[in-house]
Each structure stands twice: as C-alpha cells, then as structure tokens.
PDB file of C-alpha atoms in Angstrom:
ATOM      1  CA  UNK A   1      24.007 153.013-112.414  1.00 92.00           C
ATOM      2  CA  UNK A   2      21.347 151.289-114.521  1.00 93.00           C
ATOM      3  CA  UNK A   3      23.344 151.993-117.676  1.00 95.00           C
ATOM      4  CA  UNK A   4      26.490 150.494-116.160  1.00 96.00           C
ATOM      5  CA  UNK A   5      24.539 147.421-115.030  1.00 97.00           C
ATOM      6  CA  UNK A   6      23.053 147.071-118.521  1.00 96.00           C
ATOM      7  CA  UNK A   7      26.541 147.412-120.013  1.00 96.00           C
ATOM      8  CA  UNK A   8      27.763 144.562-117.799  1.00 98.00           C
ATOM      9  CA  UNK A   9      24.763 142.433-118.742  1.00 97.00           C
ATOM     10  CA  UNK A  10      25.197 143.124-122.445  1.00 96.00           C
ATOM     11  CA  UNK A  11      28.908 142.252-122.218  1.00 97.00           C
ATOM     12  CA  UNK A  12      27.991 138.911-120.653  1.00 97.00           C
ATOM     13  CA  UNK A  13      25.172 138.301-123.136  1.00 95.00           C
ATOM     14  CA  UNK A  14      27.656 138.522-126.011  1.00 94.00           C
ATOM     15  CA  UNK A  15      30.322 136.322-124.408  1.00 95.00           C
ATOM     16  CA  UNK A  16      29.847 133.506-126.931  1.00 94.00           C
ATOM     17  CA  UNK A  17      30.923 135.824-129.734  1.00 91.00           C
ATOM     18  CA  UNK A  18      34.453 135.450-128.358  1.00 94.00           C
ATOM     19  CA  UNK A  19      34.636 132.202-126.393  1.00 96.00           C
ATOM     20  CA  UNK A  20      32.342 130.282-128.738  1.00 94.00           C
ATOM     21  CA  UNK A  21      35.035 129.371-131.247  1.00 94.00           C
ATOM     22  CA  UNK A  22      37.223 127.832-128.553  1.00 95.00           C
ATOM     23  CA  UNK A  23      34.266 125.833-127.246  1.00 96.00           C
ATOM     24  CA  UNK A  24      33.432 124.732-130.800  1.00 96.00           C
ATOM     25  CA  UNK A  25      36.977 123.498-131.268  1.00 96.00           C
ATOM     26  CA  UNK A  26      37.069 121.833-127.840  1.00 95.00           C
ATOM     27  CA  UNK A  27      33.844 119.901-128.464  1.00 96.00           C
ATOM     28  CA  UNK A  28      34.306 119.378-132.210  1.00 96.00           C
ATOM     29  CA  UNK A  29      30.900 120.909-132.931  1.00 97.00           C
ATOM     30  CA  UNK A  30      29.314 120.931-136.370  1.00 97.00           C
ATOM     31  CA  UNK A  31      28.211 124.237-137.869  1.00 96.00           C
ATOM     32  CA  UNK A  32      24.614 123.514-136.874  1.00 97.00           C
ATOM     33  CA  UNK A  33      25.532 122.632-133.299  1.00 97.00           C
ATOM     34  CA  UNK A  34      27.691 125.720-133.011  1.00 97.00           C
ATOM     35  CA  UNK A  35      24.938 127.893-134.466  1.00 96.00           C
ATOM     36  CA  UNK A  36      22.470 126.607-131.892  1.00 97.00           C
ATOM     37  CA  UNK A  37      24.948 127.141-129.054  1.00 97.00           C
ATOM     38  CA  UNK A  38      25.635 130.747-130.068  1.00 95.00           C
ATOM     39  CA  UNK A  39      21.927 131.424-130.649  1.00 96.00           C
ATOM     40  CA  UNK A  40      20.810 129.981-127.308  1.00 96.00           C
ATOM     41  CA  UNK A  41      21.645 133.044-125.141  1.00 96.00           C
ATOM     42  CA  UNK A  42      20.006 135.376-127.658  1.00 94.00           C
ATOM     43  CA  UNK A  43      16.894 133.200-127.780  1.00 95.00           C
ATOM     44  CA  UNK A  44      16.549 132.819-124.020  1.00 96.00           C
ATOM     45  CA  UNK A  45      17.360 136.492-123.478  1.00 94.00           C
ATOM     46  CA  UNK A  46      14.600 137.506-125.840  1.00 93.00           C
ATOM     47  CA  UNK A  47      12.061 135.115-124.366  1.00 94.00           C
ATOM     48  CA  UNK A  48      12.785 135.986-120.738  1.00 95.00           C
ATOM     49  CA  UNK A  49      12.122 139.678-121.340  1.00 95.00           C
ATOM     50  CA  UNK A  50       8.383 139.169-120.940  1.00 95.00           C
ATOM     51  CA  UNK A  51       8.674 137.418-117.580  1.00 96.00           C
ATOM     52  CA  UNK A  52      11.370 139.767-116.292  1.00 97.00           C
ATOM     53  CA  UNK A  53       9.301 142.777-117.349  1.00 95.00           C
ATOM     54  CA  UNK A  54       6.270 141.460-115.480  1.00 96.00           C
ATOM     55  CA  UNK A  55       8.362 140.725-112.386  1.00 96.00           C
ATOM     56  CA  UNK A  56       9.832 144.218-112.536  1.00 95.00           C
ATOM     57  CA  UNK A  57       6.315 145.652-112.454  1.00 93.00           C
ATOM     58  CA  UNK A  58       5.421 143.402-109.511  1.00 94.00           C
ATOM     59  CA  UNK A  59       8.585 143.494-107.398  1.00 95.00           C
ATOM     60  CA  UNK A  60      10.548 146.527-108.573  1.00 94.00           C
ATOM     61  CA  UNK A  61      13.589 146.981-110.749  1.00 94.00           C
ATOM     62  CA  UNK A  62      16.186 147.044-107.997  1.00 96.00           C
ATOM     63  CA  UNK A  63      15.305 143.589-106.733  1.00 96.00           C
ATOM     64  CA  UNK A  64      14.692 141.969-110.127  1.00 97.00           C
ATOM     65  CA  UNK A  65      17.793 143.506-111.749  1.00 97.00           C
ATOM     66  CA  UNK A  66      19.947 142.305-108.845  1.00 98.00           C
ATOM     67  CA  UNK A  67      18.505 138.779-108.933  1.00 98.00           C
ATOM     68  CA  UNK A  68      18.860 138.596-112.706  1.00 98.00           C
ATOM     69  CA  UNK A  69      22.524 139.624-112.561  1.00 98.00           C
ATOM     70  CA  UNK A  70      23.328 137.128-109.793  1.00 98.00           C
ATOM     71  CA  UNK A  71      21.590 134.249-111.583  1.00 97.00           C
ATOM     72  CA  UNK A  72      23.306 135.136-114.839  1.00 98.00           C
ATOM     73  CA  UNK A  73      26.698 135.363-113.130  1.00 98.00           C
ATOM     74  CA  UNK A  74      26.126 131.864-111.789  1.00 97.00           C
ATOM     75  CA  UNK A  75      25.290 130.547-115.252  1.00 97.00           C
ATOM     76  CA  UNK A  76      28.407 132.154-116.720  1.00 98.00           C
ATOM     77  CA  UNK A  77      30.550 130.635-113.970  1.00 97.00           C
ATOM     78  CA  UNK A  78      28.980 127.213-114.629  1.00 95.00           C
ATOM     79  CA  UNK A  79      30.084 127.388-118.262  1.00 94.00           C
ATOM     80  CA  UNK A  80      33.546 126.387-117.100  1.00 93.00           C
ATOM     81  CA  UNK A  81      32.145 123.200-115.565  1.00 95.00           C
ATOM     82  CA  UNK A  82      30.363 122.150-118.756  1.00 94.00           C
ATOM     83  CA  UNK A  83      32.062 119.308-120.596  1.00 93.00           C
ATOM     84  CA  UNK A  84      29.331 118.103-122.931  1.00 95.00           C
ATOM     85  CA  UNK A  85      27.281 119.840-125.572  1.00 96.00           C
ATOM     86  CA  UNK A  86      23.977 119.537-123.635  1.00 96.00           C
ATOM     87  CA  UNK A  87      25.648 121.044-120.561  1.00 96.00           C
ATOM     88  CA  UNK A  88      26.891 123.988-122.626  1.00 96.00           C
ATOM     89  CA  UNK A  89      23.406 124.487-124.082  1.00 96.00           C
ATOM     90  CA  UNK A  90      21.912 124.547-120.592  1.00 96.00           C
ATOM     91  CA  UNK A  91      24.500 127.040-119.354  1.00 96.00           C
ATOM     92  CA  UNK A  92      23.928 129.141-122.486  1.00 96.00           C
ATOM     93  CA  UNK A  93      20.226 129.330-121.615  1.00 96.00           C
ATOM     94  CA  UNK A  94      21.211 130.830-118.267  1.00 96.00           C
ATOM     95  CA  UNK A  95      23.664 133.235-119.885  1.00 97.00           C
ATOM     96  CA  UNK A  96      20.728 134.472-121.941  1.00 96.00           C
ATOM     97  CA  UNK A  97      19.141 135.925-118.816  1.00 96.00           C
ATOM     98  CA  UNK A  98      21.568 138.800-119.344  1.00 96.00           C
ATOM     99  CA  UNK A  99      19.584 139.760-122.441  1.00 94.00           C
ATOM    100  CA  UNK A 100      16.444 140.040-120.359  1.00 95.00           C
ATOM    101  CA  UNK A 101      18.022 142.939-118.497  1.00 96.00           C
ATOM    102  CA  UNK A 102      16.730 145.264-121.199  1.00 95.00           C
ATOM    103  CA  UNK A 103      13.121 144.800-120.090  1.00 95.00           C
ATOM    104  CA  UNK A 104      14.054 145.267-116.443  1.00 96.00           C
ATOM    105  CA  UNK A 105      16.027 148.428-117.099  1.00 95.00           C
ATOM    106  CA  UNK A 106      13.444 150.054-119.343  1.00 94.00           C
ATOM    107  CA  UNK A 107      10.704 149.528-116.760  1.00 93.00           C
ATOM    108  CA  UNK A 108      12.968 150.631-113.907  1.00 94.00           C
ATOM    109  CA  UNK A 109      14.385 153.741-115.592  1.00 93.00           C
ATOM    110  CA  UNK A 110      11.021 154.870-116.980  1.00 91.00           C
ATOM    111  CA  UNK A 111       9.551 155.177-113.498  1.00 90.00           C
ATOM    112  CA  UNK A 112      12.117 157.799-112.496  1.00 88.00           C
ATOM    113  CA  UNK A 113      11.351 160.321-115.244  1.00 90.00           C
ATOM    114  CA  UNK A 114       8.323 162.255-116.464  1.00 89.00           C
ATOM    115  CA  UNK A 115       7.010 161.242-119.877  1.00 91.00           C
ATOM    116  CA  UNK A 116       8.619 164.224-121.618  1.00 92.00           C
ATOM    117  CA  UNK A 117      12.092 163.130-120.398  1.00 91.00           C
ATOM    118  CA  UNK A 118      11.802 159.381-120.825  1.00 90.00           C
ATOM    119  CA  UNK A 119      13.209 159.356-124.357  1.00 92.00           C
ATOM    120  CA  UNK A 120      16.473 160.876-123.200  1.00 93.00           C
ATOM    121  CA  UNK A 121      16.624 158.718-120.077  1.00 93.00           C
ATOM    122  CA  UNK A 122      16.000 155.539-122.044  1.00 92.00           C
ATOM    123  CA  UNK A 123      18.531 156.629-124.653  1.00 93.00           C
ATOM    124  CA  UNK A 124      21.163 156.952-121.945  1.00 93.00           C
ATOM    125  CA  UNK A 125      20.150 153.561-120.532  1.00 91.00           C
ATOM    126  CA  UNK A 126      20.269 152.028-124.010  1.00 92.00           C
ATOM    127  CA  UNK A 127      23.880 153.101-124.352  1.00 94.00           C
ATOM    128  CA  UNK A 128      24.574 150.006-122.292  1.00 93.00           C
ATOM    129  CA  UNK A 129      24.617 148.135-125.604  1.00 90.00           C
ATOM    130  CA  UNK A 130      28.267 149.195-125.640  1.00 93.00           C
ATOM    131  CA  UNK A 131      28.790 146.108-123.499  1.00 94.00           C
ATOM    132  CA  UNK A 132      29.008 144.120-126.739  1.00 93.00           C
ATOM    133  CA  UNK A 133      32.029 146.196-127.724  1.00 94.00           C
ATOM    134  CA  UNK A 134      33.517 145.753-124.255  1.00 95.00           C
ATOM    135  CA  UNK A 135      33.420 141.984-124.723  1.00 95.00           C
ATOM    136  CA  UNK A 136      34.755 142.111-128.261  1.00 95.00           C
ATOM    137  CA  UNK A 137      37.616 144.362-127.177  1.00 96.00           C
ATOM    138  CA  UNK A 138      38.650 142.920-123.790  1.00 97.00           C
ATOM    139  CA  UNK A 139      37.730 139.232-123.911  1.00 96.00           C
ATOM    140  CA  UNK A 140      40.297 138.295-126.591  1.00 97.00           C
ATOM    141  CA  UNK A 141      43.116 139.625-124.395  1.00 97.00           C
ATOM    142  CA  UNK A 142      41.917 137.590-121.425  1.00 97.00           C
ATOM    143  CA  UNK A 143      41.348 134.519-123.590  1.00 96.00           C
ATOM    144  CA  UNK A 144      44.781 134.615-125.225  1.00 96.00           C
ATOM    145  CA  UNK A 145      46.502 135.065-121.876  1.00 98.00           C
ATOM    146  CA  UNK A 146      44.462 132.665-119.729  1.00 97.00           C
ATOM    147  CA  UNK A 147      41.990 130.692-121.874  1.00 96.00           C
ATOM    148  CA  UNK A 148      38.264 130.963-122.524  1.00 96.00           C
ATOM    149  CA  UNK A 149      37.442 129.720-119.034  1.00 97.00           C
ATOM    150  CA  UNK A 150      39.112 132.805-117.566  1.00 98.00           C
ATOM    151  CA  UNK A 151      36.858 135.012-119.676  1.00 98.00           C
ATOM    152  CA  UNK A 152      33.830 133.276-118.169  1.00 97.00           C
ATOM    153  CA  UNK A 153      35.232 133.603-114.657  1.00 98.00           C
ATOM    154  CA  UNK A 154      36.147 137.285-115.016  1.00 98.00           C
ATOM    155  CA  UNK A 155      32.801 138.170-116.609  1.00 98.00           C
ATOM    156  CA  UNK A 156      30.898 136.205-113.932  1.00 98.00           C
ATOM    157  CA  UNK A 157      32.788 137.897-111.107  1.00 98.00           C
ATOM    158  CA  UNK A 158      32.333 141.300-112.720  1.00 98.00           C
ATOM    159  CA  UNK A 159      28.592 140.768-113.085  1.00 98.00           C
ATOM    160  CA  UNK A 160      28.253 139.523-109.499  1.00 99.00           C
ATOM    161  CA  UNK A 161      30.091 142.607-108.242  1.00 98.00           C
ATOM    162  CA  UNK A 162      27.838 144.794-110.382  1.00 98.00           C
ATOM    163  CA  UNK A 163      24.786 143.082-108.863  1.00 98.00           C
ATOM    164  CA  UNK A 164      25.994 143.831-105.349  1.00 98.00           C
ATOM    165  CA  UNK A 165      26.843 147.445-106.221  1.00 98.00           C
ATOM    166  CA  UNK A 166      23.432 147.861-107.842  1.00 98.00           C
ATOM    167  CA  UNK A 167      21.598 146.407-104.867  1.00 98.00           C
ATOM    168  CA  UNK A 168      23.499 148.595-102.400  1.00 97.00           C
ATOM    169  CA  UNK A 169      23.443 151.893-104.291  1.00 96.00           C
ATOM    170  CA  UNK A 170      20.370 151.819-106.525  1.00 95.00           C
ATOM    171  CA  UNK A 171      17.110 153.000-105.071  1.00 93.00           C
ATOM    172  CA  UNK A 172      13.806 151.212-105.179  1.00 90.00           C
ATOM    173  CA  UNK A 173      11.475 152.351-107.926  1.00 82.00           C
ATOM    174  CA  UNK A 174       9.365 155.315-106.778  1.00 78.00           C
ATOM    175  CA  UNK A 175       6.291 153.074-106.748  1.00 77.00           C
ATOM    176  CA  UNK A 176       8.050 150.556-104.468  1.00 70.00           C
ATOM    177  CA  UNK A 177       9.855 152.967-102.128  1.00 60.00           C
TER     178      UNK A 177
END
C-alpha cells in the first residue's frame, strides 16, 4: 500500500512536466519564469523531506502520509483557481509536498522489516517512482480531451482517494500501534 501511495504522490509531484507548457502559454511566461514554476515543486518537495521525516518519527507514518496526501491534493486542486503567476508559484509549493512523501515512506516502511530485509522492502517502496511515468503516459490523454485543469482535478481526486484508502487500510507503525 505504501508503494501505491508513493506512486500516486510521485505522479502528482511530476504534474508540471505535462501541464506546465499549457500554463506557460496561458500566462505568457518567460523561460526564467517557467523554469522557476517547474522547479518550485521539486524544491519544496526536497526541502519538506526533513520536516516530514521528523513528523513521521514523532507521529507515525500512517497519520503523516495521510495528512501529506490530503494537503497535496488540496494544493493540486487549487492550481485550477490560480490565475496569476504568484498564485501558481504558491500552489506549486504545495504540490511539492508530494515529493516529501519519500521521507515519510522510507521511515514508515523501514519500521516494518528487520535490518537484513530493509533493502528489499525499500526497493519495493522506491518502485513508486514509476508515478512519473504514469503522469507522462496518462496526463496527455486527459489534457488533450479536457484541458490541463482536468489533469489537476483528476490527480487531486486520485490522491485524496489514495489518502483515504491509506488511512483506512494501512496500519500504524509498530512503534505507534
């Protein structure tokens, strides 16, 4: 379940790789502005890993992973309400929370396995990086048919559903059970 949640998060984290060009065209962004917009989720995702990792140690992976997915889903949904460059940058910061899921998942998954099995377990969890391919494969179809806003809506709804499924079916870390 953690791998599927990470896949969903990674798919959301890479959303600008597909919808970014439409947003650039819509706003008439320069190359520098576009570069900053596309980099914003990667930057915030990388920086939030420290905080999310600490919170996972304090409150447990089930709770933190669920909260992170719900907050990220909200940020993705809000993308469609952004009409100015600063608003898109702010929403992109929130989308970056999806990248912080790596720290949550590693801490969460590691607690379930003895040290001699953690490499395999974390390798399986890390396969969630396939979410980037999911976005690159599926998002163009949605975007061509319904527009970039539909991609944001579908990805936000998908991530919110994943958060609920994770909260209901995942177990608390052994140290928090």
